[in-house]
Every structure is written in C-alpha cells, then in structure tokens.
C-alpha cells in the first residue's frame, strides 16, 4: 500500500494509506484530514488547495488550465500549490508529502 503524508495546520505530520487511483482529496477525506473540497473534485472551487513539498512537485502531471485558473483564486498560493482533487495517487507518488494551507477561501457559500 502506498503512503502519503499531510502536514496539517498545527504543523503535525499525519501519514496515511494512499490507495492508488484515489485523489489526494479523497485520501484526505478517508482519513478525516481537514481538507474541504467543496465542489467534490469538479474544478469549481479552490478549497482543496494543497502545497506540495518541492521534491514531489515535479513528479506530478502538469496542472490543466482550468486547475491553474482555480488556483489563482486560492488563498496563500505558492509555487508548488495544486488542487488536491487533481492529484491522483500513483506508485511513483508513494511517499508524497503535501501541506495544508493556513486558510482557504470558500466561494461556494
Ligand atoms: S474540490 Fe473543488 S476544485 Fe478540488
């Protein structure tokens, strides 16, 4: 079983099982990690924003234009920001580390 780590808002690292084919958002929800994902992966919000540790960022497939557009609206955008619902777990990503941003801006409410 692949693993991944979330660095949560209080700075703790939480290592969880990361079944291949699931998105980082789905993995977060399975493990009660506080990542919102208001639109459930349909690229209509930016509440699933995560900051990917730089050594992992280059291994991810490139963000689509739609993802880039949504990320532009994310609070606390960084150079290695991605939308958690768009990162799909693969064998290559075993060990992935992502950080939750300090806050999100929810446009869905
Ligand atoms: S859950 Fe809305 S864009 Fe990812």
Short mmCIF file of C-alpha atoms and ligand atoms in Angstrom, two decimals:
data_model
loop_
_atom_site.label_atom_id
_atom_site.label_comp_id
_atom_site.label_asym_id
_atom_site.label_seq_id
_atom_site.Cartn_x
_atom_site.Cartn_y
_atom_site.Cartn_z
CA UNK A 1 0.00 0.00 0.00
CA UNK A 2 1.33 3.41 -0.94
CA UNK A 3 1.54 6.04 1.78
CA UNK A 4 1.35 9.78 1.81
CA UNK A 5 1.79 12.45 4.45
CA UNK A 6 -0.30 15.50 5.20
CA UNK A 7 1.27 18.32 7.17
CA UNK A 8 -1.80 19.68 8.92
CA UNK A 9 -2.43 23.23 10.07
CA UNK A 10 -0.89 22.86 13.51
CA UNK A 11 2.33 21.61 11.90
CA UNK A 12 1.88 17.92 12.68
CA UNK A 13 2.64 15.31 10.02
CA UNK A 14 0.00 12.66 9.51
CA UNK A 15 0.98 9.61 7.47
CA UNK A 16 -1.91 7.75 5.88
CA UNK A 17 -2.54 4.90 3.46
CA UNK A 18 -2.86 6.21 -0.09
CA UNK A 19 -4.63 3.71 -2.36
CA UNK A 20 -3.53 4.07 -6.00
CA UNK A 21 -6.08 5.81 -8.19
CA UNK A 22 -7.60 7.90 -5.41
CA UNK A 23 -7.13 11.67 -5.37
CA UNK A 24 -5.36 13.43 -2.53
CA UNK A 25 -8.75 14.96 -1.67
CA UNK A 26 -10.38 11.52 -1.39
CA UNK A 27 -7.48 10.25 0.69
CA UNK A 28 -7.78 13.28 2.99
CA UNK A 29 -11.49 12.66 3.49
CA UNK A 30 -10.99 8.96 4.24
CA UNK A 31 -8.57 9.93 6.96
CA UNK A 32 -10.51 12.84 8.38
CA UNK A 33 -7.87 15.34 7.28
CA UNK A 34 -9.34 18.81 7.28
CA UNK A 35 -9.22 19.49 3.53
CA UNK A 36 -12.50 20.85 2.34
CA UNK A 37 -13.11 20.12 -1.34
CA UNK A 38 -16.41 21.97 -1.58
CA UNK A 39 -17.09 21.02 -5.22
CA UNK A 40 -16.00 17.40 -4.77
CA UNK A 41 -13.44 17.46 -7.49
CA UNK A 42 -15.23 19.25 -10.30
CA UNK A 43 -12.72 22.13 -10.54
CA UNK A 44 -15.25 24.68 -9.36
CA UNK A 45 -13.62 25.79 -6.13
CA UNK A 46 -10.18 26.10 -4.64
CA UNK A 47 -10.91 24.73 -1.19
CA UNK A 48 -8.89 21.56 -1.89
CA UNK A 49 -5.73 23.66 -2.31
CA UNK A 50 -2.62 21.90 -1.01
CA UNK A 51 1.01 22.91 -1.07
CA UNK A 52 3.14 20.12 -2.46
CA UNK A 53 6.63 19.70 -0.99
CA UNK A 54 9.01 20.84 -3.71
CA UNK A 55 10.76 17.48 -4.17
CA UNK A 56 7.40 15.97 -5.13
CA UNK A 57 6.01 18.80 -7.17
CA UNK A 58 7.95 17.95 -10.34
CA UNK A 59 6.67 14.37 -10.30
CA UNK A 60 3.07 15.49 -10.63
CA UNK A 61 1.41 15.75 -14.00
CA UNK A 62 1.11 19.34 -15.16
CA UNK A 63 -1.91 21.28 -13.99
CA UNK A 64 -4.63 21.88 -16.58
CA UNK A 65 -5.58 25.41 -17.48
CA UNK A 66 -8.81 25.04 -15.51
CA UNK A 67 -6.85 23.98 -12.46
CA UNK A 68 -4.48 26.95 -12.89
CA UNK A 69 -7.46 29.31 -13.11
CA UNK A 70 -8.93 27.96 -9.88
CA UNK A 71 -5.56 28.03 -8.14
CA UNK A 72 -5.26 31.71 -8.97
CA UNK A 73 -8.19 32.24 -6.60
CA UNK A 74 -6.73 30.15 -3.81
CA UNK A 75 -5.71 31.88 -0.62
CA UNK A 76 -1.99 31.65 0.12
CA UNK A 77 -0.97 30.45 -3.34
CA UNK A 78 2.63 29.19 -3.61
CA UNK A 79 4.84 27.99 -6.47
CA UNK A 80 4.07 24.41 -5.57
CA UNK A 81 0.34 24.80 -4.98
CA UNK A 82 -2.03 22.29 -6.55
CA UNK A 83 -5.64 21.29 -6.16
CA UNK A 84 -5.86 18.15 -4.07
CA UNK A 85 -8.70 16.71 -6.14
CA UNK A 86 -6.47 16.79 -9.23
CA UNK A 87 -3.55 14.85 -7.76
CA UNK A 88 -4.18 11.19 -8.38
CA UNK A 89 -2.12 8.70 -6.41
CA UNK A 90 0.26 6.57 -8.46
CA UNK A 91 3.07 4.21 -7.49
CA UNK A 92 5.52 6.96 -8.36
CA UNK A 93 3.93 9.21 -5.76
CA UNK A 94 4.35 6.71 -2.91
CA UNK A 95 5.60 8.85 -0.02
CA UNK A 96 4.08 12.11 -1.30
CA UNK A 97 4.07 14.96 1.20
CA UNK A 98 1.60 17.85 0.99
CA UNK A 99 0.93 20.71 3.35
CA UNK A 100 -2.45 22.24 4.07
CA UNK A 101 -2.50 26.00 3.55
CA UNK A 102 -3.21 28.17 6.55
CA UNK A 103 -6.71 29.05 5.35
CA UNK A 104 -8.97 28.60 2.35
CA UNK A 105 -11.39 30.93 0.72
CA UNK A 106 -14.66 29.17 0.13
CA UNK A 107 -16.53 30.66 -2.77
CA UNK A 108 -19.32 28.10 -2.53
CA UNK A 109 -21.03 29.71 0.45
S1 LIG B 1 -12.67 20.07 -4.72
FE1 LIG B 1 -13.22 21.84 -5.82
S2 LIG B 1 -11.57 22.12 -7.14
FE2 LIG B 1 -10.95 20.43 -5.97
#
